[in-house]
Short mmCIF file of C-alpha atoms in Angstrom, two decimals:
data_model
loop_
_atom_site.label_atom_id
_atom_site.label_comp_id
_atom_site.label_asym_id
_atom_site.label_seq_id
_atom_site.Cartn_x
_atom_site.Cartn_y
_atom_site.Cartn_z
CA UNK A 1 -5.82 13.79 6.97
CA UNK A 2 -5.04 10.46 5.27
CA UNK A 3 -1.97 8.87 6.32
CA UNK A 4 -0.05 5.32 4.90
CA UNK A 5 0.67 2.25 7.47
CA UNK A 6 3.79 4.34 8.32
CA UNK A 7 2.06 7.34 9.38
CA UNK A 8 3.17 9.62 6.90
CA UNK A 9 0.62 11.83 5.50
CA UNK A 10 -0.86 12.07 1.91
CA UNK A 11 -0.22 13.35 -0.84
CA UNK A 12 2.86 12.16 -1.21
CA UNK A 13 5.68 11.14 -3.47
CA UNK A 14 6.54 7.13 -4.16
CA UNK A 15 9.21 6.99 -7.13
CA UNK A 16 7.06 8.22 -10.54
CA UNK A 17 3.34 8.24 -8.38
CA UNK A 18 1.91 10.85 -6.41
CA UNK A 19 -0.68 8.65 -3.89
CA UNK A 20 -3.46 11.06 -3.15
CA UNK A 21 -6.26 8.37 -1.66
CA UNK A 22 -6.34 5.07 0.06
CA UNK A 23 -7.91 3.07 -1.63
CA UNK A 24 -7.71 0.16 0.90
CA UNK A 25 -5.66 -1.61 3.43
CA UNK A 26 -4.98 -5.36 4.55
CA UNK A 27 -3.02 -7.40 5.91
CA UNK A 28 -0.24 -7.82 3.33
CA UNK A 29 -0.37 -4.29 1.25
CA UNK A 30 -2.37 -0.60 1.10
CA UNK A 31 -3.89 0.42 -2.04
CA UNK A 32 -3.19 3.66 -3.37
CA UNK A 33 -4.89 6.22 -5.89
CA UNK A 34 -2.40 7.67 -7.70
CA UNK A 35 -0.95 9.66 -10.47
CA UNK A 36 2.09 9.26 -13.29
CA UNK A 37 2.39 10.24 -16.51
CA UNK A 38 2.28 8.17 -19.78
CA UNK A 39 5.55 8.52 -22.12
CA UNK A 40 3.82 10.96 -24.34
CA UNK A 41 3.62 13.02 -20.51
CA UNK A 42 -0.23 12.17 -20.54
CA UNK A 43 -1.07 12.47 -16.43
CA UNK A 44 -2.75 8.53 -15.83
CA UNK A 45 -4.60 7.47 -12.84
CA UNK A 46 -2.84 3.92 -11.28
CA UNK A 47 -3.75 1.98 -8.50
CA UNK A 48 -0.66 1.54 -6.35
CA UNK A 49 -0.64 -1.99 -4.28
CA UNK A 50 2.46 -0.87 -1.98
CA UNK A 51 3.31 -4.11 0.37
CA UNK A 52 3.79 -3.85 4.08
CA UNK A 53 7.71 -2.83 5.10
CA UNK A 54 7.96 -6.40 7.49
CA UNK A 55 7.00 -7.90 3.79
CA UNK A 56 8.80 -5.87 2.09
CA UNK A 57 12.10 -6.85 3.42
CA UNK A 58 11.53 -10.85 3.38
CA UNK A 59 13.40 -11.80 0.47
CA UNK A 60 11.57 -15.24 0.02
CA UNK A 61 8.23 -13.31 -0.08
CA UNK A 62 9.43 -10.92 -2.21
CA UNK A 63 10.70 -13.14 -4.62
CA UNK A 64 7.49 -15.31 -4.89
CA UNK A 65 5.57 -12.45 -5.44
CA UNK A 66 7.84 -10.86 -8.47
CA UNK A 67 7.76 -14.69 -10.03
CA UNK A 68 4.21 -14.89 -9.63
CA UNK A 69 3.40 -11.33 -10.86
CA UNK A 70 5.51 -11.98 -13.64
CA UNK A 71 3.44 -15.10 -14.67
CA UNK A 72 0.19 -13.02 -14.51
CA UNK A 73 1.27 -9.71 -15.68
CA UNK A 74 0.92 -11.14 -19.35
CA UNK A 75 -3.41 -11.22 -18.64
CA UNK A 76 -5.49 -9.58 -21.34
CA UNK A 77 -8.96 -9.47 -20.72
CA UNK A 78 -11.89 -7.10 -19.78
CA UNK A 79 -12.77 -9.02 -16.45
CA UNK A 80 -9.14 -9.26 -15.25
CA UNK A 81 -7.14 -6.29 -13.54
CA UNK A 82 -4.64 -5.05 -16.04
CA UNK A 83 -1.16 -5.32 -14.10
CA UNK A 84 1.06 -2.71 -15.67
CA UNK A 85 4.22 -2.60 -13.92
CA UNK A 86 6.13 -4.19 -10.62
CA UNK A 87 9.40 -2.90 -8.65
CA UNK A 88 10.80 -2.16 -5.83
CA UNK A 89 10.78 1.92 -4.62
CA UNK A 90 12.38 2.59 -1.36
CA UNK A 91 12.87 -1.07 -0.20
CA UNK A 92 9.35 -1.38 -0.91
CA UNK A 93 7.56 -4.14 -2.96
CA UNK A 94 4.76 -2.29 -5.51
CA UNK A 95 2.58 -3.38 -8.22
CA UNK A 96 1.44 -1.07 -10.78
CA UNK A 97 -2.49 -1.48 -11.63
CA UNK A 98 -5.29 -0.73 -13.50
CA UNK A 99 -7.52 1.69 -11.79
CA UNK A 100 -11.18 0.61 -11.59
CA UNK A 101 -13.32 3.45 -10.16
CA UNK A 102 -16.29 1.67 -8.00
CA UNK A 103 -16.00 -0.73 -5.30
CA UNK A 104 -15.57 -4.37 -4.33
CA UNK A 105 -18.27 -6.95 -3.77
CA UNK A 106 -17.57 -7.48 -0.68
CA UNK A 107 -17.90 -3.74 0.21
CA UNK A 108 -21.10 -3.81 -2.54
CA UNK A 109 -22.98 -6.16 -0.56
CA UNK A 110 -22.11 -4.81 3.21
CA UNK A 111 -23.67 -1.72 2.04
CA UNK A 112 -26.31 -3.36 0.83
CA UNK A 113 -27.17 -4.69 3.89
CA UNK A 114 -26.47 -1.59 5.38
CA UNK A 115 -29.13 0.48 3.65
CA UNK A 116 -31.40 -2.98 3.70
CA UNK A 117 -31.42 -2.68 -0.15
CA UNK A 118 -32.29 -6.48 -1.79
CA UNK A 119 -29.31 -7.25 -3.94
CA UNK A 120 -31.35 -8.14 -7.73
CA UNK A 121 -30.89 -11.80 -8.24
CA UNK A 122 -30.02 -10.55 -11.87
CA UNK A 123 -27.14 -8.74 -10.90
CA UNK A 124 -25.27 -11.25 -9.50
CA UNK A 125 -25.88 -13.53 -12.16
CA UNK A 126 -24.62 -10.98 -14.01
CA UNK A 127 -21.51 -10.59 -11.87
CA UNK A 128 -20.80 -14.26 -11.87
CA UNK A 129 -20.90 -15.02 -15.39
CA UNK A 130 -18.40 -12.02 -16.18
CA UNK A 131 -16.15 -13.07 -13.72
CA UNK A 132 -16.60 -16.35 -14.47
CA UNK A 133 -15.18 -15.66 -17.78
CA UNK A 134 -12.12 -13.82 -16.69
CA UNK A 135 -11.10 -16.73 -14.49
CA UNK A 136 -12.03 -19.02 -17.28
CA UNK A 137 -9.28 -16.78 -19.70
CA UNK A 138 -6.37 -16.87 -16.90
CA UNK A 139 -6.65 -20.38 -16.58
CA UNK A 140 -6.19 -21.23 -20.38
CA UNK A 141 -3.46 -18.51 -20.57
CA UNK A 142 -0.61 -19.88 -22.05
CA UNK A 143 3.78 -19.19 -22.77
CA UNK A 144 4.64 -18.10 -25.91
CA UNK A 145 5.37 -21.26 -27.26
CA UNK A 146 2.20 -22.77 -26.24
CA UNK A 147 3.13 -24.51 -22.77
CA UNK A 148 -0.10 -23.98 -20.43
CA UNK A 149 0.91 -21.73 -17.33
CA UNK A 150 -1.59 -23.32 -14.78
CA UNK A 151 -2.18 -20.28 -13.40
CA UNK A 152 -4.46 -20.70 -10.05
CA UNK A 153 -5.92 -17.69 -8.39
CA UNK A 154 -5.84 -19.17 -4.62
CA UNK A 155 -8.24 -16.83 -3.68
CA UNK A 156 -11.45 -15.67 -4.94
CA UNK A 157 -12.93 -14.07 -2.40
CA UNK A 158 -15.51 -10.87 -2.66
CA UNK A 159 -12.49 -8.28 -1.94
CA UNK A 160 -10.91 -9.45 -5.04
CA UNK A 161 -14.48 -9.24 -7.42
CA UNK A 162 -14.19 -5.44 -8.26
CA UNK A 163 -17.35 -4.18 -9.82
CA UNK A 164 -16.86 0.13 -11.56
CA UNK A 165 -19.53 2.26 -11.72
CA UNK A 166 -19.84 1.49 -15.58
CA UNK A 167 -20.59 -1.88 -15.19
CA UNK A 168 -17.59 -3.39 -15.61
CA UNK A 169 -16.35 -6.74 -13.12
CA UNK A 170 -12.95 -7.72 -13.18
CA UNK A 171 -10.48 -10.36 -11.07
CA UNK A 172 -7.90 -8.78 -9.19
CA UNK A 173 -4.90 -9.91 -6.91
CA UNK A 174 -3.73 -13.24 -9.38
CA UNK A 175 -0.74 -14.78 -7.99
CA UNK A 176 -0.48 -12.80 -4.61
CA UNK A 177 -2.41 -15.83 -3.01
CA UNK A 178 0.16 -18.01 -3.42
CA UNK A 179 2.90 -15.82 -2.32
CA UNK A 180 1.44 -15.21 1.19
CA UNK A 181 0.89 -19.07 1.43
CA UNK A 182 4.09 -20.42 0.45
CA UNK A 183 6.83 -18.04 2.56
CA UNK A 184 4.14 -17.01 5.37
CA UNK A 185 3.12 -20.30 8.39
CA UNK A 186 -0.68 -19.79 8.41
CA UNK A 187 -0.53 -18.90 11.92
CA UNK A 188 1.81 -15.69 11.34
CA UNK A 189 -0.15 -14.99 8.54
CA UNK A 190 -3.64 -14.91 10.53
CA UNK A 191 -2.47 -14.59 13.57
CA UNK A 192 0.57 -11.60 12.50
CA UNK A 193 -0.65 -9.78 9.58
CA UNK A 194 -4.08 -11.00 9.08
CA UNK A 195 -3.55 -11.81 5.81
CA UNK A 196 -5.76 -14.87 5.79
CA UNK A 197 -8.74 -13.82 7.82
CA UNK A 198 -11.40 -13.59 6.06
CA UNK A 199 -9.72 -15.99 3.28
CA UNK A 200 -10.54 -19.09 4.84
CA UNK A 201 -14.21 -18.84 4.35
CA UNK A 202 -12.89 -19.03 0.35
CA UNK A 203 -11.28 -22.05 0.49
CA UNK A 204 -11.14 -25.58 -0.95
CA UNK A 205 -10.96 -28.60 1.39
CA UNK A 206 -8.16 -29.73 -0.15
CA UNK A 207 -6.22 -25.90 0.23
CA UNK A 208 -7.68 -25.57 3.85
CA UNK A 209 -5.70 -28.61 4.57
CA UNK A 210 -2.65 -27.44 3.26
CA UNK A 211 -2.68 -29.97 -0.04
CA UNK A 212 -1.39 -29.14 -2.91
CA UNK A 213 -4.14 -27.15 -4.93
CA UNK A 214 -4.98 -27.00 -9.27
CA UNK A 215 -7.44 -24.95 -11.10
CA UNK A 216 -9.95 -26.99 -9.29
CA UNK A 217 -9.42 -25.21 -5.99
CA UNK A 218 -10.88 -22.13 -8.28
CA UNK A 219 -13.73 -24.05 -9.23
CA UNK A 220 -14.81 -24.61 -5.30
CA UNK A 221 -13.85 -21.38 -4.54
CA UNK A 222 -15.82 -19.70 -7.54
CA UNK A 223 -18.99 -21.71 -6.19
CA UNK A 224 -18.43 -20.37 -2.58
CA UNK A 225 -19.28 -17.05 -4.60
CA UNK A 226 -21.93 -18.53 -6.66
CA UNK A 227 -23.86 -19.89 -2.94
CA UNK A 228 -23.34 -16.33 -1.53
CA UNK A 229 -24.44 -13.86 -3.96
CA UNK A 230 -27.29 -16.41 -4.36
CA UNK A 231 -28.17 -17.04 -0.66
CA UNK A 232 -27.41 -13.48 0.06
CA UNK A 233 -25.54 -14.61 3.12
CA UNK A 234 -21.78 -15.85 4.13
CA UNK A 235 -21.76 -20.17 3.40
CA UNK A 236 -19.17 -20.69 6.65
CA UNK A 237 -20.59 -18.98 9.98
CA UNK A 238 -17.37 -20.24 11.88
CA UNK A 239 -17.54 -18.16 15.26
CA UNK A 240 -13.30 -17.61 14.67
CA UNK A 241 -10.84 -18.20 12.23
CA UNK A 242 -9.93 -21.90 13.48
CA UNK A 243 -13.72 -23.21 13.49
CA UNK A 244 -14.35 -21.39 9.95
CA UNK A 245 -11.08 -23.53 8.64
CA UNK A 246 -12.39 -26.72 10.45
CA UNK A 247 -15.71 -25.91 8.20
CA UNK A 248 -13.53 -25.09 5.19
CA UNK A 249 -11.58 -28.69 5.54
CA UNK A 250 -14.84 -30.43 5.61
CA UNK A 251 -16.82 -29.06 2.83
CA UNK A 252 -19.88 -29.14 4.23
CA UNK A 253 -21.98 -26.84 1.72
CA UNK A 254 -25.95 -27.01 3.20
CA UNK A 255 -28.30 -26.84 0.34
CA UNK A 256 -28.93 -23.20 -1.40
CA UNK A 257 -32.02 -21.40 0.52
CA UNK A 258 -35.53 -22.03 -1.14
CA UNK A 259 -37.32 -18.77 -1.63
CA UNK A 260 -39.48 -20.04 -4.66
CA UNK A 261 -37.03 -18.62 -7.29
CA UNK A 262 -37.89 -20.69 -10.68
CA UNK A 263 -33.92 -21.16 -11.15
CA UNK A 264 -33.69 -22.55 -7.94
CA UNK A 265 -33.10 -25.99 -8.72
CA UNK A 266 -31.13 -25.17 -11.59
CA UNK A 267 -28.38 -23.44 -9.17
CA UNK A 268 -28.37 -26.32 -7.31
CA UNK A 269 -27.64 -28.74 -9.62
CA UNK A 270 -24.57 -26.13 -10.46
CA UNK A 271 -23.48 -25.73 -6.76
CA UNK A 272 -23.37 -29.44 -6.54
CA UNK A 273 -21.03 -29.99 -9.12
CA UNK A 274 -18.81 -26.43 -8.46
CA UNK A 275 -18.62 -27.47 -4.30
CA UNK A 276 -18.20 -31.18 -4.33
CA UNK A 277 -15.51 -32.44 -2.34
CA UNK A 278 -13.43 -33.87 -4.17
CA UNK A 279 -11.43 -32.45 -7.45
CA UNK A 280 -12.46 -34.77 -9.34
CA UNK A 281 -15.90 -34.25 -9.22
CA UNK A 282 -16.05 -30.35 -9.48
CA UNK A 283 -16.58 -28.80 -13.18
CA UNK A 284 -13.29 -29.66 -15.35
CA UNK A 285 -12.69 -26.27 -15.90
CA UNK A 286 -13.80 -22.81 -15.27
CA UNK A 287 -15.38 -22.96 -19.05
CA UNK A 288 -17.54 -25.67 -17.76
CA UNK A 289 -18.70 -23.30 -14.77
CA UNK A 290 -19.23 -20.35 -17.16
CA UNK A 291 -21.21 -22.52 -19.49
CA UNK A 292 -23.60 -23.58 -16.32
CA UNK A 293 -24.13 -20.04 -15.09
CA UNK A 294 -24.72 -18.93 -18.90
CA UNK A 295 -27.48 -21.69 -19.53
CA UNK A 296 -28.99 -20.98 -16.05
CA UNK A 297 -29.12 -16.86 -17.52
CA UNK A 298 -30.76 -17.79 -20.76
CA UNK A 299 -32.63 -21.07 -20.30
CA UNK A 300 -34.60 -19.02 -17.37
CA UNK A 301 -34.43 -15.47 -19.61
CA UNK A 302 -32.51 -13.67 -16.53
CA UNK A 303 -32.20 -10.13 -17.63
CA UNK A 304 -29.08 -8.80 -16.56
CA UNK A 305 -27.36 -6.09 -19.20
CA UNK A 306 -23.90 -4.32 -18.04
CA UNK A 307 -25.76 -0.73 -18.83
CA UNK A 308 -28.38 -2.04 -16.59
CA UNK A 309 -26.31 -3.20 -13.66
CA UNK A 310 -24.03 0.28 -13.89
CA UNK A 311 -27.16 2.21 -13.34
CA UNK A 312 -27.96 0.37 -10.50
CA UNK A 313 -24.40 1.13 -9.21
CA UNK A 314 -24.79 4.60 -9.83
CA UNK A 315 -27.99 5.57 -8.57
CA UNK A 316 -27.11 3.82 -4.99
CA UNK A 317 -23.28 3.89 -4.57
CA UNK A 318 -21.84 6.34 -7.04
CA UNK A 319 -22.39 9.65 -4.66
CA UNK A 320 -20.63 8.16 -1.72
CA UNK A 321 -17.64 7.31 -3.53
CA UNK A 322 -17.14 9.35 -6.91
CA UNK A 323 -17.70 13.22 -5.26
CA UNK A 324 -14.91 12.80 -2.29
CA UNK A 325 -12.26 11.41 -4.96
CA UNK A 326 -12.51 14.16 -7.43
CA UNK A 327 -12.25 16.40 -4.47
CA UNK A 328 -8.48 15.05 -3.26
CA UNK A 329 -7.83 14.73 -7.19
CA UNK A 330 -8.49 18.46 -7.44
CA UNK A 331 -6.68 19.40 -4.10
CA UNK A 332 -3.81 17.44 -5.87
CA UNK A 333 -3.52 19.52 -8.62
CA UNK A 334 -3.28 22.42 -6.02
CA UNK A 335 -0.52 20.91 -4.46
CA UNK A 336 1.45 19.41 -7.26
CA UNK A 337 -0.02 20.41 -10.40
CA UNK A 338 0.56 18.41 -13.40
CA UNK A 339 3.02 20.67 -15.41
CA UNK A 340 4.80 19.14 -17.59
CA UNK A 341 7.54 21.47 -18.63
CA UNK A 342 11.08 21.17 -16.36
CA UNK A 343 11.58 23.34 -14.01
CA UNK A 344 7.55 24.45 -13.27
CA UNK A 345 7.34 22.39 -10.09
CA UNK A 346 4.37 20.02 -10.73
CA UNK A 347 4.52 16.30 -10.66
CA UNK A 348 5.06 16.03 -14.54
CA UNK A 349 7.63 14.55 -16.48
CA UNK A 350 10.57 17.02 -16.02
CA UNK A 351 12.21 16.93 -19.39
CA UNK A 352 9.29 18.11 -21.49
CA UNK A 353 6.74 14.32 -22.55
CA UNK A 354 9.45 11.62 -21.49
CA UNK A 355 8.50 9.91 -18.40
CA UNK A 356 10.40 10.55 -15.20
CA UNK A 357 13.54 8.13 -14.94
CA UNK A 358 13.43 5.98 -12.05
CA UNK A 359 15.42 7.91 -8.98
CA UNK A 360 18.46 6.25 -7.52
CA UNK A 361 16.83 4.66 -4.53
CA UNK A 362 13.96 2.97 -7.49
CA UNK A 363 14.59 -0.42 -8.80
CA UNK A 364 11.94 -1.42 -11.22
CA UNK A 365 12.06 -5.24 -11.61
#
């Protein structure tokens, strides 16, 4: 039986969702499958990012994160998570997302390696540039009257690249970055809740040293991606999370593996500029990058198609995944079934199509 953080069991209720799945779980949140209901009483499939109770309850924390989801809740785009609503249910910090049914590169390529299947060069190029071009759209986003945000994701690592079984690649997690790092000391963060292990291996010199970080940090930390998918291996082998920071602080990219690719050089030229060490050197902005990756695709006639890459997805991933979530979708609608007329006891709307109010305990923000 799946169970939350907390130990309670799933299905179960959390203000207008019914979680049915785990999607995942780190150090700051769990990510939920769940169900609500559109206001015409529609039943729509959300994924629920439900914080930890200790973060939760830290009002600094919670109030970064709100401001911050605030500023990036506004993102339109195909290769950027659509954020659809934030609160507070319970005591507990949630954001409302955009489902995306497949997996996350970083779970992509560990079962690649897993079923020693060669990840097609092709593909990532093809992850890359679409990703590339949803970072490129949240860091022109703009306020209504035209006043740049600056938004900065803070971390682009492979957990937040999230690749669906049609094809699709999108950014996720914009702004939660730089709520962990400015209420949570690094040390309670890795050493507490974990919420930077694994992130430092994704970071710029200048935001391993605790500097203050621009759109530039995403630039270094979009070519840590760019070296990996490429090399097919992790850039920092620190043997713990204090020598992979000391490796992180000094930049010290080795040259992209030769394996007699004709693009080869072409990459490296783009690595150079993406993982130099200083700001001021990197790509100006994430158009730049996309640009690079994009002549690299056609000047070398790289065939990479989205119908293409969701096959691939499909015909290796798709049965491990897809079967065992329509299962505890249909065991759902055996538990609560999604009735929509009051009084019938499903998880629909109770007062015919309008959406459930909030209860009492519910404060949507």
């Amino acid at each position: 039986m799946l169970r939350d953080a907390d130990g309670t069991p799933l299905p179960q209720r959390f203000g207008p969702y019914v979680l049915f799945d785990l999607i995942g779980r780190g150090g700051m949140a769990e990510i939920f499958l769940g169900r609500t209901f559109t206001r015409l009483g529609a039943p729509r499939l959300v994924a629920v990012k439900r914080m930890l109770a200790r973060l939760s309850a830290d009002e600094q924390f919670g109030k970064m994160l709100i401001a911050e989801a605030k500023l990036c809740a506004p993102l339109r785009h195909a290769n950027i998570v659509q954020v659809h609503d934030l609160g507070r249910i319970d005591g507990r910090l949630h954001i409302d997302m955009e489902y995306v049914e497949g997996l996350d590169l970083h779970r992509l390529l560990r079962l690649c390696t897993r079923r020693q299947l060669p990840f097609p060069p092709e593909y990532a190029f093809f992850i890359l540039e679409e990703a590339c071009r949803g970072l490129a759209h949240a860091h022109r986003a703009a306020a209504d009257d035209g006043r740049p945000l600056h938004i900065v994701h803070r971390d682009l690592s492979p957990t937040n690249v999230l690749v669906s079984f049609e094809g699709e690649v999108k950014l996720c997690d914009f702004g939660i970055a730089r709520a962990a790092a400015e209420t949570l000391a690094p040390d309670e963060a890795a050493a507490e809740t974990e919420t930077l292990r694994g992130k430092f291996a994704y970071m710029s010199p200048e935001q391993a040293r605790g500097d203050a970080v621009d759109q530039r940090a995403d630039i270094f930390g979009f070519g840590i991606l760019v070296w990996e998918l490429l090399a097919g291996r992790r850039l920092y082998k620190g043997g713990n999370d204090i020598e992979t920071l000391r490796l992180a602080r000094e930049a010290a990219v080795p040259p992209l593996p030769r394996r007699g690719r004709p693009w080869e050089d072409a990459a490296q030229d783009l690595l150079d500029r993406a993982l130099a060490r200083h700001p001021a050197d990197r790509f100006p902005d994430a158009d730049a990058l996309h640009d690079a990756i994009r002549d690299i695709i056609l000047g070398f006639d790289i065939r990479c198609s989205q119908l293409g890459f969701a096959e691939f997805l499909r015909q290796h991933f798709a049965e491990q995944i897809v079967p065992l979530r329509r299962d505890r979708e249909r065991a759902l609608d055996l538990i609560a079934p999604p009735r929509h007329a009051a009084g019938q006891g499903g998880d629909g709307p109770p007062h015919g199509v309008e959406r459930r109010s909030p209860r009492p305990n519910s404060t949507m923000l």
